[in-house]
Amino acid sequence: MKLRILQSILGLLLVLSFSCKKVTDLSPNDALTNLTAFSTPPLCLASLYGIYATAQNVVDNGNAPGAFGSLNIEYADVRGEDVISTAAFLQDPYQNTQNASSTIPYGYWNALYRLINQANLSIAGFQYAQSNNILDKATATQYIAEATLWRAIAHHELVLNYARPYLDGSGSNLGVPYRNFPIQTLADLNRVAQMPRNTVAEDYSDMLSDVTGTIDNLPAVPDNNTRLSQAVALAFRMRLNLHVGNYLSVVDDGNTLVPSTVNPLDWNSVVCPIGGWAMDNTADGPFANNNSLESMFSIRNTQQNNPGTNAALAAFYGSGSLGGRGLVAISPIIWNDINNWSSYDSRRSLLTTTGTNGSGGNNYFTTKYRDYGGYGDYAPQYRYPEIILMLAEATVRTTQQVNQRGVDLLNLVRNRNLTNPATQQYTIDSFPNGYTQLLARILYERRVEFLCEGKRWADISRLSKDPVSAVALPGVPEKYVNGFGDLSAYVLGGSTIPTQPQAPLAYSAFNYIWPIPIQEIVNNPIIQQNPGY
């Protein structure tokens, strides 16, 4: 069994080595299991690009999307209530009907650990290249930092989907195996076979250690927004600390990325001190232009290299009337809620449309992904508004006050979408019920600003055990049934209660988190299955 697994891994590594050529047009690596892949500076760079290629799109028994070219966005959205899965394609994660043999949890687990192993192989190769004077120290250190950050990002995605949140028992529940070494040989496989699941706390400790070690070694200004940078590492650490509940650390990092004084009526004037990132003038700016300054980090898709019709963002989120497949629609739950998403908010007109869904019905859809013919939309991972809203949230949590800093940061993101920001923006008096009312409003602004960008599941997960009862969630909220498509349900100011509901899923339910794929447990019996599967 172990020999067959090793042969499979080595075969995959050969495939991945040739994928570097597709991305960079350099000579193919012989194999990442020997050091010829790191024998020249161009080959080292090709190996680095190979990590990004694995995150985006890889070949494995046919065309299999990487975890971050689209899947992390799509899966995180359909696990929440703000979108509707309109057909059978994403029915399992939408309805929480997955089992240990289901395709999606199996494929996603493999895609993430494939990326982790690619990162670990490259780290070892870059260390070799530096020690043999193939790469200078500065270049090798940066490459290692990029690979290490990818390793942490991929592990976090695993923890979010296959483990309970940190705030449940301070991370005492089972997490995932944290693999920080390359798998190349039978001895490596034997080492893997001796690795039980970490606790969630151990995983967060390892992730925080990895990301903290990368920050000073990453570029402040990357070559482009499809490469990792210092600001992205700090933003990722902010995400981790939000999940851990270390809000003071979130504030510290946020204040590094956001000026101490901001003018909410002049959102273009607020520039990130590291990297020069800034909000676009309008909400559709970062989607009309893949290289917008607002887009701190995205996965590059092109018309020649993308997740394809079975995963591409424009295919899944795009209305059938515009050339998409209409598989993921906006839900009336959020569309109708004008108390939290104003009827005059420009994001409604700039970033949504009506059209046919994947089952022949009609819904509202996002237009954030609009290359319906070529699927060249970048997959957004970090936009500057997220940093602003994370800082706003953490500021309010730590002070437990309705303070001007928190209100200004919230307004900074919201104001660019208002017809008259000077009169329509929030003030301290807008929150007479105290800081929890402001906190709830910041969290809802995240739902609106990042609708259809894959942020909802992470928030549901961390809020399920939130100590602030005003924002805590008891599990996955009620949503519309799979396949729903009826435009008459979309009424501004209308009901936010589904007319055809799928029951909420309690946090205590076994299927609140995904199963460890059965094949992983067969291959590594030391891995313990999540209870109930």
Short mmCIF file of C-alpha atoms in Angstrom, two decimals:
data_model
loop_
_atom_site.label_atom_id
_atom_site.label_comp_id
_atom_site.label_asym_id
_atom_site.label_seq_id
_atom_site.Cartn_x
_atom_site.Cartn_y
_atom_site.Cartn_z
CA MET A 1 0.00 0.00 0.00
CA LYS A 2 2.71 2.50 0.98
CA LEU A 3 4.64 1.73 -2.21
CA ARG A 4 1.55 2.46 -4.33
CA ILE A 5 0.98 5.71 -2.46
CA LEU A 6 4.61 6.73 -2.95
CA GLN A 7 4.43 5.94 -6.67
CA SER A 8 1.31 8.09 -6.90
CA ILE A 9 3.00 11.01 -5.10
CA LEU A 10 6.14 10.80 -7.24
CA GLY A 11 4.02 10.65 -10.38
CA LEU A 12 2.14 13.73 -9.28
CA LEU A 13 5.40 15.56 -8.59
CA LEU A 14 6.52 14.86 -12.14
CA VAL A 15 3.27 16.33 -13.42
CA LEU A 16 3.64 19.38 -11.21
CA SER A 17 7.19 19.95 -12.36
CA PHE A 18 5.96 20.24 -15.94
CA SER A 19 3.22 22.61 -14.82
CA CYS A 20 5.97 25.10 -13.99
CA LYS A 21 6.82 25.22 -17.68
CA LYS A 22 3.23 26.08 -18.52
CA VAL A 23 3.35 29.05 -16.16
CA THR A 24 6.82 30.38 -16.91
CA ASP A 25 7.85 28.97 -20.31
CA LEU A 26 11.08 27.75 -18.76
CA SER A 27 12.64 24.33 -19.28
CA PRO A 28 10.74 21.67 -17.35
CA ASN A 29 12.09 20.38 -14.09
CA ASP A 30 13.18 16.76 -14.21
CA ALA A 31 11.28 16.08 -10.99
CA LEU A 32 10.91 17.84 -7.71
CA THR A 33 12.27 14.75 -5.99
CA ASN A 34 15.78 15.54 -7.21
CA LEU A 35 17.72 18.72 -6.89
CA THR A 36 18.09 19.47 -10.60
CA ALA A 37 14.84 21.44 -10.20
CA PHE A 38 16.86 23.91 -8.12
CA SER A 39 20.14 23.84 -10.04
CA THR A 40 19.83 27.30 -11.62
CA PRO A 41 18.13 30.56 -10.61
CA PRO A 42 15.55 30.31 -13.43
CA LEU A 43 14.62 26.77 -12.33
CA CYS A 44 14.29 27.94 -8.74
CA LEU A 45 11.95 30.68 -9.88
CA ALA A 46 10.00 28.12 -11.91
CA SER A 47 9.64 26.00 -8.79
CA LEU A 48 8.35 29.00 -6.86
CA TYR A 49 5.82 29.71 -9.59
CA GLY A 50 4.90 26.04 -9.41
CA ILE A 51 3.53 26.60 -5.89
CA TYR A 52 1.24 29.34 -7.18
CA ALA A 53 0.27 27.10 -10.11
CA THR A 54 -0.64 24.29 -7.71
CA ALA A 55 -2.77 26.70 -5.67
CA GLN A 56 -4.56 27.78 -8.82
CA ASN A 57 -4.91 24.76 -11.08
CA VAL A 58 -3.22 21.38 -11.36
CA VAL A 59 -3.49 18.27 -13.46
CA ASP A 60 -4.37 15.07 -11.63
CA ASN A 61 -6.30 12.35 -13.45
CA GLY A 62 -7.61 15.05 -15.76
CA ASN A 63 -8.18 18.71 -15.05
CA ALA A 64 -8.49 19.26 -11.29
CA PRO A 65 -8.73 22.80 -9.93
CA GLY A 66 -6.37 23.88 -7.23
CA ALA A 67 -7.84 24.97 -3.91
CA PHE A 68 -7.47 28.72 -4.45
CA GLY A 69 -8.22 29.27 -8.13
CA SER A 70 -11.94 29.29 -7.31
CA LEU A 71 -12.86 26.44 -4.97
CA ASN A 72 -12.12 28.14 -1.64
CA ILE A 73 -14.49 30.93 -2.67
CA GLU A 74 -17.28 28.69 -3.95
CA TYR A 75 -17.25 26.19 -1.09
CA ALA A 76 -17.14 28.88 1.61
CA ASP A 77 -20.08 30.69 0.06
CA VAL A 78 -22.40 27.71 -0.39
CA ARG A 79 -21.83 26.60 3.19
CA GLY A 80 -23.51 29.84 4.29
CA GLU A 81 -26.93 31.43 3.85
CA ASP A 82 -26.22 34.46 1.65
CA VAL A 83 -26.17 32.50 -1.60
CA ILE A 84 -28.29 29.75 -3.13
CA SER A 85 -26.96 26.62 -4.78
CA THR A 86 -29.28 26.40 -7.77
CA ALA A 87 -28.44 22.93 -9.08
CA ALA A 88 -26.97 19.59 -7.99
CA PHE A 89 -23.33 20.53 -8.55
CA LEU A 90 -22.75 22.02 -5.08
CA GLN A 91 -25.69 20.38 -3.38
CA ASP A 92 -23.66 18.36 -0.85
CA PRO A 93 -21.81 21.26 0.81
CA TYR A 94 -24.90 23.47 0.51
CA GLN A 95 -27.17 20.94 2.25
CA ASN A 96 -24.48 19.49 4.53
CA THR A 97 -25.13 16.01 3.16
CA GLN A 98 -21.47 15.07 2.64
CA ASN A 99 -20.04 11.77 3.87
CA ALA A 100 -16.56 10.31 4.16
CA SER A 101 -16.63 9.18 0.53
CA SER A 102 -18.02 12.39 -0.96
CA THR A 103 -16.13 13.87 -3.87
CA ILE A 104 -15.83 17.45 -2.64
CA PRO A 105 -14.29 16.87 0.82
CA TYR A 106 -11.98 14.25 -0.71
CA GLY A 107 -10.84 16.44 -3.60
CA TYR A 108 -10.39 19.51 -1.44
CA TRP A 109 -8.33 17.67 1.20
CA ASN A 110 -6.06 16.32 -1.53
CA ALA A 111 -5.72 19.69 -3.28
CA LEU A 112 -4.68 21.40 -0.05
CA TYR A 113 -2.17 18.77 1.03
CA ARG A 114 -0.85 18.66 -2.52
CA LEU A 115 -0.19 22.38 -2.22
CA ILE A 116 1.41 21.92 1.21
CA ASN A 117 3.75 19.28 -0.12
CA GLN A 118 4.65 21.44 -3.11
CA ALA A 119 5.55 24.23 -0.69
CA ASN A 120 7.62 21.92 1.51
CA LEU A 121 9.49 20.44 -1.45
CA SER A 122 10.31 23.93 -2.65
CA ILE A 123 11.47 25.11 0.78
CA ALA A 124 13.97 22.25 0.88
CA GLY A 125 15.07 23.04 -2.67
CA PHE A 126 15.58 26.73 -1.98
CA GLN A 127 17.62 25.90 1.11
CA TYR A 128 19.79 23.65 -1.06
CA ALA A 129 20.13 26.36 -3.68
CA GLN A 130 21.27 28.90 -1.11
CA SER A 131 23.77 26.58 0.54
CA ASN A 132 25.28 25.80 -2.88
CA ASN A 133 25.45 29.46 -3.97
CA ILE A 134 22.83 28.97 -6.69
CA LEU A 135 20.64 31.61 -5.09
CA ASP A 136 21.88 34.55 -3.08
CA LYS A 137 20.68 34.73 0.51
CA ALA A 138 18.13 37.50 -0.05
CA THR A 139 16.45 35.73 -2.97
CA ALA A 140 16.41 32.34 -1.25
CA THR A 141 15.02 33.87 1.92
CA GLN A 142 12.17 35.53 0.03
CA TYR A 143 11.32 32.35 -1.89
CA ILE A 144 11.30 30.35 1.35
CA ALA A 145 9.05 32.95 2.95
CA GLU A 146 6.54 32.77 0.08
CA ALA A 147 6.47 28.98 0.24
CA THR A 148 6.13 28.98 4.03
CA LEU A 149 3.25 31.43 3.91
CA TRP A 150 1.48 29.23 1.37
CA ARG A 151 1.95 26.27 3.72
CA ALA A 152 0.23 28.14 6.54
CA ILE A 153 -2.59 29.44 4.32
CA ALA A 154 -3.36 25.93 3.07
CA HIS A 155 -3.37 24.47 6.59
CA HIS A 156 -5.81 27.16 7.71
CA GLU A 157 -8.20 26.22 4.94
CA LEU A 158 -8.05 22.62 6.17
CA VAL A 159 -8.73 23.63 9.76
CA LEU A 160 -11.70 25.78 8.73
CA ASN A 161 -13.41 22.93 6.93
CA TYR A 162 -12.40 19.75 8.76
CA ALA A 163 -12.17 20.95 12.38
CA ARG A 164 -14.13 22.82 15.03
CA PRO A 165 -13.28 26.50 15.63
CA TYR A 166 -10.61 27.56 18.09
CA LEU A 167 -13.11 29.29 20.39
CA ASP A 168 -14.72 25.93 21.12
CA GLY A 169 -12.62 24.78 24.06
CA SER A 170 -9.63 27.05 23.32
CA GLY A 171 -8.55 24.83 20.46
CA SER A 172 -8.79 21.54 22.34
CA ASN A 173 -10.67 19.75 19.54
CA LEU A 174 -8.98 17.72 16.83
CA GLY A 175 -7.41 19.76 14.07
CA VAL A 176 -5.44 18.43 11.09
CA PRO A 177 -1.92 17.02 10.71
CA TYR A 178 0.49 19.93 10.25
CA ARG A 179 2.98 18.78 7.65
CA ASN A 180 6.11 20.93 7.59
CA PHE A 181 8.41 18.54 5.72
CA PRO A 182 8.43 17.30 2.11
CA ILE A 183 7.12 13.84 1.21
CA GLN A 184 9.53 12.32 -1.31
CA THR A 185 10.50 8.89 -0.06
CA LEU A 186 9.10 5.82 1.65
CA ALA A 187 10.73 7.05 4.86
CA ASP A 188 8.74 10.27 4.56
CA LEU A 189 5.56 8.27 4.13
CA ASN A 190 6.39 6.26 7.23
CA ARG A 191 6.77 9.55 9.08
CA VAL A 192 3.36 10.70 7.82
CA ALA A 193 1.86 7.42 8.96
CA GLN A 194 2.99 8.18 12.51
CA MET A 195 1.39 11.64 12.59
CA PRO A 196 -1.98 11.82 14.33
CA ARG A 197 -4.18 14.87 14.03
CA ASN A 198 -2.95 17.93 15.87
CA THR A 199 -5.28 19.81 18.13
CA VAL A 200 -6.77 22.99 16.71
CA ALA A 201 -4.64 24.98 19.17
CA GLU A 202 -1.47 23.26 17.92
CA ASP A 203 -2.45 24.04 14.32
CA TYR A 204 -2.98 27.72 15.08
CA SER A 205 0.31 27.83 16.94
CA ASP A 206 2.11 26.36 13.93
CA MET A 207 0.34 28.66 11.48
CA LEU A 208 1.10 31.75 13.55
CA SER A 209 4.73 30.65 13.86
CA ASP A 210 4.99 30.13 10.11
CA VAL A 211 3.41 33.44 9.14
CA THR A 212 5.33 35.47 11.74
CA GLY A 213 8.59 34.06 10.43
CA THR A 214 7.80 35.21 6.89
CA ILE A 215 6.82 38.84 7.38
CA ASP A 216 10.25 40.47 7.40
CA ASN A 217 11.42 38.31 4.50
CA LEU A 218 8.63 39.13 2.07
CA PRO A 219 8.69 42.16 -0.24
CA ALA A 220 6.86 45.27 0.89
CA VAL A 221 5.98 45.93 -2.74
CA PRO A 222 5.57 42.69 -4.72
CA ASP A 223 6.08 42.39 -8.48
CA ASN A 224 2.29 42.29 -8.84
CA ASN A 225 -0.83 41.44 -6.85
CA THR A 226 -0.55 37.74 -7.64
CA ARG A 227 2.56 37.38 -5.45
CA LEU A 228 2.54 37.24 -1.66
CA SER A 229 3.84 40.27 0.24
CA GLN A 230 4.41 41.66 3.73
CA ALA A 231 0.96 43.24 3.85
CA VAL A 232 -0.72 39.97 2.90
CA ALA A 233 1.21 38.10 5.59
CA LEU A 234 0.09 40.66 8.18
CA ALA A 235 -3.48 40.41 6.89
CA PHE A 236 -3.37 36.62 7.17
CA ARG A 237 -2.08 36.91 10.73
CA MET A 238 -5.02 39.23 11.44
CA ARG A 239 -7.38 36.52 10.17
CA LEU A 240 -5.75 33.89 12.35
CA ASN A 241 -5.95 36.05 15.45
CA LEU A 242 -9.61 36.85 14.81
CA HIS A 243 -10.27 33.10 14.96
CA VAL A 244 -8.15 32.70 18.08
CA GLY A 245 -9.79 35.69 19.75
CA ASN A 246 -6.53 37.58 20.16
CA TYR A 247 -8.06 40.91 19.19
CA LEU A 248 -5.26 43.05 20.58
CA SER A 249 -2.89 41.45 18.08
CA VAL A 250 -5.40 42.10 15.31
CA VAL A 251 -5.42 45.78 16.28
CA ASP A 252 -1.60 45.91 16.33
CA ASP A 253 -1.28 44.46 12.84
CA GLY A 254 -4.23 46.44 11.54
CA ASN A 255 -2.73 49.70 12.73
CA THR A 256 0.40 48.78 10.79
CA LEU A 257 -1.66 48.52 7.61
CA VAL A 258 -4.16 51.35 8.09
CA PRO A 259 -3.21 54.98 8.89
CA SER A 260 -4.03 56.15 12.40
CA THR A 261 -6.30 58.88 11.06
CA VAL A 262 -8.72 58.29 8.18
CA ASN A 263 -11.29 60.48 6.46
CA PRO A 264 -14.34 58.31 5.76
CA LEU A 265 -15.55 60.81 3.15
CA ASP A 266 -12.33 60.46 1.15
CA TRP A 267 -11.74 56.72 0.94
CA ASN A 268 -9.20 57.08 -1.90
CA SER A 269 -6.93 59.04 0.42
CA VAL A 270 -6.39 56.12 2.79
CA VAL A 271 -3.25 54.33 1.61
CA CYS A 272 -1.69 51.26 3.22
CA PRO A 273 1.73 52.25 4.65
CA ILE A 274 3.14 48.91 3.44
CA GLY A 275 2.69 48.29 -0.27
CA GLY A 276 0.60 51.35 -1.11
CA TRP A 277 -2.70 49.45 -1.31
CA ALA A 278 -5.83 51.61 -1.41
CA MET A 279 -9.55 51.37 -2.02
CA ASP A 280 -10.77 51.89 -5.56
CA ASN A 281 -13.09 54.78 -6.32
CA THR A 282 -16.08 52.47 -6.86
CA ALA A 283 -17.06 49.03 -5.63
CA ASP A 284 -16.74 47.42 -9.06
CA GLY A 285 -13.23 48.78 -9.60
CA PRO A 286 -11.32 45.72 -8.37
CA PHE A 287 -13.50 43.45 -10.52
CA ALA A 288 -13.33 45.54 -13.67
CA ASN A 289 -9.54 45.62 -13.26
CA ASN A 290 -7.77 42.50 -12.00
CA ASN A 291 -4.76 44.64 -11.09
CA SER A 292 -6.58 47.25 -9.01
CA LEU A 293 -4.59 48.69 -6.08
CA GLU A 294 -7.41 47.48 -3.86
CA SER A 295 -6.64 43.85 -4.72
CA MET A 296 -3.77 43.03 -2.40
CA PHE A 297 -3.55 39.40 -3.42
CA SER A 298 -5.43 37.38 -6.01
CA ILE A 299 -4.89 34.10 -7.78
CA ARG A 300 -4.21 34.75 -11.43
CA ASN A 301 -6.54 33.03 -13.87
CA THR A 302 -6.21 33.58 -17.60
CA GLN A 303 -8.19 32.53 -20.63
CA GLN A 304 -5.49 29.95 -21.30
CA ASN A 305 -5.14 28.66 -17.73
CA ASN A 306 -8.17 28.60 -15.44
CA PRO A 307 -10.30 26.17 -13.42
CA GLY A 308 -12.55 25.51 -16.42
CA THR A 309 -16.28 25.25 -16.89
CA ASN A 310 -16.66 22.98 -13.85
CA ALA A 311 -15.14 25.45 -11.39
CA ALA A 312 -14.36 28.85 -12.92
CA LEU A 313 -15.80 31.80 -11.00
CA ALA A 314 -17.68 33.31 -13.94
CA ALA A 315 -19.11 29.90 -14.79
CA PHE A 316 -20.44 29.24 -11.29
CA TYR A 317 -21.52 32.74 -10.22
CA GLY A 318 -22.44 34.09 -13.64
CA SER A 319 -26.07 34.34 -14.70
CA GLY A 320 -27.07 31.90 -17.41
CA SER A 321 -28.44 34.87 -19.31
CA LEU A 322 -24.91 36.29 -19.59
CA GLY A 323 -23.09 33.08 -20.46
CA GLY A 324 -22.44 31.65 -17.02
CA ARG A 325 -23.92 28.45 -15.62
CA GLY A 326 -25.91 30.18 -12.88
CA LEU A 327 -24.95 27.67 -10.19
CA VAL A 328 -24.54 30.12 -7.29
CA ALA A 329 -27.11 32.90 -6.88
CA ILE A 330 -27.54 35.70 -4.35
CA SER A 331 -30.15 34.86 -1.72
CA PRO A 332 -33.19 37.01 -0.90
CA ILE A 333 -32.06 36.66 2.72
CA ILE A 334 -29.41 39.30 2.19
CA TRP A 335 -30.90 41.04 -0.85
CA ASN A 336 -34.13 41.98 0.92
CA ASP A 337 -32.47 43.22 4.10
CA ILE A 338 -32.48 47.00 3.58
CA ASN A 339 -32.03 47.55 7.32
CA ASN A 340 -28.45 46.36 6.96
CA TRP A 341 -27.88 46.77 3.21
CA SER A 342 -29.37 50.09 2.15
CA SER A 343 -31.64 50.14 -0.86
CA TYR A 344 -29.58 53.01 -2.34
CA ASP A 345 -26.25 51.18 -1.91
CA SER A 346 -24.43 51.25 -5.26
CA ARG A 347 -23.18 47.69 -4.82
CA ARG A 348 -26.70 46.59 -5.74
CA SER A 349 -26.54 48.23 -9.17
CA LEU A 350 -22.82 47.87 -9.89
CA LEU A 351 -22.30 44.26 -8.83
CA THR A 352 -25.57 42.38 -9.34
CA THR A 353 -27.92 41.40 -12.15
CA THR A 354 -30.91 39.14 -12.73
CA GLY A 355 -30.91 36.09 -14.93
CA THR A 356 -31.48 32.38 -15.30
CA ASN A 357 -30.01 29.82 -12.95
CA GLY A 358 -28.66 26.32 -13.45
CA SER A 359 -32.11 24.74 -13.11
CA GLY A 360 -34.05 27.12 -15.34
CA GLY A 361 -35.34 29.45 -12.63
CA ASN A 362 -34.49 33.10 -12.10
CA ASN A 363 -32.40 34.81 -9.42
CA TYR A 364 -30.12 37.71 -8.70
CA PHE A 365 -26.46 37.01 -9.43
CA THR A 366 -23.18 38.75 -8.77
CA THR A 367 -21.28 40.35 -11.63
CA LYS A 368 -17.97 40.41 -9.78
CA TYR A 369 -16.73 37.71 -12.16
CA ARG A 370 -17.53 38.74 -15.71
CA ASP A 371 -15.27 36.91 -18.16
CA TYR A 372 -18.00 34.47 -19.15
CA GLY A 373 -16.30 33.38 -22.33
CA GLY A 374 -12.72 33.00 -21.16
CA TYR A 375 -12.81 32.54 -17.35
CA GLY A 376 -9.91 34.93 -16.87
CA ASP A 377 -11.22 36.57 -13.70
CA TYR A 378 -8.66 36.61 -10.91
CA ALA A 379 -9.76 34.85 -7.71
CA PRO A 380 -9.75 37.55 -4.99
CA GLN A 381 -8.12 36.46 -1.75
CA TYR A 382 -7.32 39.75 0.03
CA ARG A 383 -8.77 43.18 -0.68
CA TYR A 384 -7.87 46.28 1.32
CA PRO A 385 -11.44 46.72 2.68
CA GLU A 386 -11.05 43.43 4.53
CA ILE A 387 -8.10 44.78 6.48
CA ILE A 388 -10.11 47.90 7.32
CA LEU A 389 -13.11 45.91 8.56
CA MET A 390 -10.97 43.44 10.53
CA LEU A 391 -9.36 46.38 12.27
CA ALA A 392 -12.76 47.97 12.90
CA GLU A 393 -14.07 44.75 14.45
CA ALA A 394 -11.05 44.19 16.65
CA THR A 395 -10.99 47.83 17.75
CA VAL A 396 -14.59 47.62 18.94
CA ARG A 397 -14.05 44.25 20.60
CA THR A 398 -11.01 45.40 22.55
CA THR A 399 -12.39 48.74 23.68
CA GLN A 400 -15.97 47.49 24.15
CA GLN A 401 -17.08 50.97 23.23
CA VAL A 402 -18.77 52.78 20.38
CA ASN A 403 -15.65 54.75 19.51
CA GLN A 404 -14.86 57.10 16.66
CA ARG A 405 -12.09 54.90 15.26
CA GLY A 406 -14.42 51.93 14.86
CA VAL A 407 -17.19 54.04 13.30
CA ASP A 408 -14.75 55.75 10.92
CA LEU A 409 -13.34 52.45 9.70
CA LEU A 410 -16.82 51.06 9.08
CA ASN A 411 -17.82 54.21 7.22
CA LEU A 412 -14.66 54.10 5.17
CA VAL A 413 -15.79 50.89 3.47
CA ARG A 414 -19.51 51.68 3.35
CA ASN A 415 -19.40 55.34 2.28
CA ARG A 416 -18.15 54.82 -1.25
CA ASN A 417 -21.43 53.04 -2.02
CA LEU A 418 -23.77 55.77 -0.74
CA THR A 419 -25.44 58.51 -2.76
CA ASN A 420 -24.70 61.18 -0.13
CA PRO A 421 -22.10 59.87 2.33
CA ALA A 422 -21.93 63.10 4.33
CA THR A 423 -25.53 62.72 5.46
CA GLN A 424 -25.97 58.94 5.18
CA GLN A 425 -22.85 57.74 7.01
CA TYR A 426 -22.98 56.40 10.54
CA THR A 427 -22.18 58.47 13.61
CA ILE A 428 -21.58 57.43 17.19
CA ASP A 429 -25.25 58.23 17.86
CA SER A 430 -26.26 55.59 15.28
CA PHE A 431 -25.54 52.90 17.87
CA PRO A 432 -27.57 53.75 21.00
CA ASN A 433 -27.54 50.12 22.16
CA GLY A 434 -23.80 50.09 22.70
CA TYR A 435 -20.72 48.47 21.24
CA THR A 436 -22.40 45.15 20.42
CA GLN A 437 -24.74 46.96 18.03
CA LEU A 438 -21.74 48.49 16.25
CA LEU A 439 -19.97 45.13 16.24
CA ALA A 440 -22.98 43.46 14.65
CA ARG A 441 -23.10 46.18 11.99
CA ILE A 442 -19.41 45.72 11.15
CA LEU A 443 -19.92 41.97 10.78
CA TYR A 444 -22.90 42.52 8.49
CA GLU A 445 -20.89 44.95 6.39
CA ARG A 446 -18.45 42.07 5.82
CA ARG A 447 -21.35 40.03 4.43
CA VAL A 448 -22.31 42.78 1.99
CA GLU A 449 -18.83 43.87 0.94
CA PHE A 450 -17.54 40.33 0.38
CA LEU A 451 -20.73 38.77 -0.95
CA CYS A 452 -19.74 35.96 -3.32
CA GLU A 453 -16.05 36.20 -2.38
CA GLY A 454 -15.86 33.18 -0.09
CA LYS A 455 -15.71 34.86 3.31
CA ARG A 456 -18.96 33.64 4.84
CA TRP A 457 -18.02 30.17 6.09
CA ALA A 458 -14.97 31.38 8.02
CA ASP A 459 -17.17 33.95 9.77
CA ILE A 460 -19.89 31.41 10.57
CA SER A 461 -17.25 29.10 12.00
CA ARG A 462 -15.59 31.66 14.28
CA LEU A 463 -18.88 33.26 15.37
CA SER A 464 -20.46 29.94 16.35
CA LYS A 465 -18.70 30.12 19.70
CA ASP A 466 -18.33 33.88 19.96
CA PRO A 467 -18.45 35.05 23.59
CA VAL A 468 -20.48 38.12 22.58
CA SER A 469 -24.02 36.76 22.53
CA ALA A 470 -25.31 39.59 20.33
CA VAL A 471 -23.26 38.30 17.37
CA ALA A 472 -22.86 34.60 18.23
CA LEU A 473 -24.37 32.12 15.77
CA PRO A 474 -25.92 28.82 16.91
CA GLY A 475 -24.71 27.12 13.73
CA VAL A 476 -25.45 27.47 10.02
CA PRO A 477 -28.50 29.75 9.67
CA GLU A 478 -31.67 28.81 7.82
CA LYS A 479 -31.34 29.22 4.07
CA TYR A 480 -33.32 28.69 0.89
CA VAL A 481 -33.67 25.16 -0.46
CA ASN A 482 -31.21 23.97 -3.06
CA GLY A 483 -32.40 24.87 -6.55
CA PHE A 484 -34.61 27.80 -5.55
CA GLY A 485 -35.19 30.30 -8.34
CA ASP A 486 -38.06 32.77 -8.17
CA LEU A 487 -37.54 36.49 -8.70
CA SER A 488 -40.76 37.30 -6.86
CA ALA A 489 -38.94 36.46 -3.59
CA TYR A 490 -36.52 39.37 -4.15
CA VAL A 491 -38.19 42.44 -2.69
CA LEU A 492 -36.26 45.33 -1.18
CA GLY A 493 -37.54 45.57 2.35
CA GLY A 494 -39.36 42.28 1.96
CA SER A 495 -39.08 39.20 4.12
CA THR A 496 -35.65 37.82 4.96
CA ILE A 497 -37.24 34.54 6.05
CA PRO A 498 -37.01 31.92 3.27
CA THR A 499 -40.32 31.07 1.61
CA GLN A 500 -38.91 27.62 0.84
CA PRO A 501 -36.53 26.99 3.73
CA GLN A 502 -33.76 24.57 4.37
CA ALA A 503 -33.60 24.06 8.12
CA PRO A 504 -30.69 25.58 10.06
CA LEU A 505 -27.86 23.29 11.06
CA ALA A 506 -27.01 23.35 14.76
CA TYR A 507 -23.39 23.78 15.75
CA SER A 508 -23.62 20.50 17.66
CA ALA A 509 -24.53 18.55 14.51
CA PHE A 510 -21.83 16.12 13.38
CA ASN A 511 -22.03 17.39 9.79
CA TYR A 512 -21.32 20.97 10.80
CA ILE A 513 -17.74 20.14 9.79
CA TRP A 514 -16.60 17.97 6.92
CA PRO A 515 -15.40 14.37 7.30
CA ILE A 516 -11.82 13.30 6.90
CA PRO A 517 -11.86 11.50 3.52
CA ILE A 518 -12.11 7.75 3.95
CA GLN A 519 -9.12 7.18 1.66
CA GLU A 520 -6.93 9.22 4.01
CA ILE A 521 -7.96 7.05 6.94
CA VAL A 522 -7.39 3.87 4.92
CA ASN A 523 -3.91 5.06 3.97
CA ASN A 524 -3.11 6.45 7.44
CA PRO A 525 -5.16 4.63 10.10
CA ILE A 526 -3.63 6.84 12.80
CA ILE A 527 -5.89 9.65 11.52
CA GLN A 528 -9.03 9.81 13.63
CA GLN A 529 -12.34 10.44 11.86
CA ASN A 530 -14.61 13.29 12.90
CA PRO A 531 -17.39 11.95 15.16
CA GLY A 532 -20.59 10.93 13.39
CA TYR A 533 -19.02 9.98 10.06
#
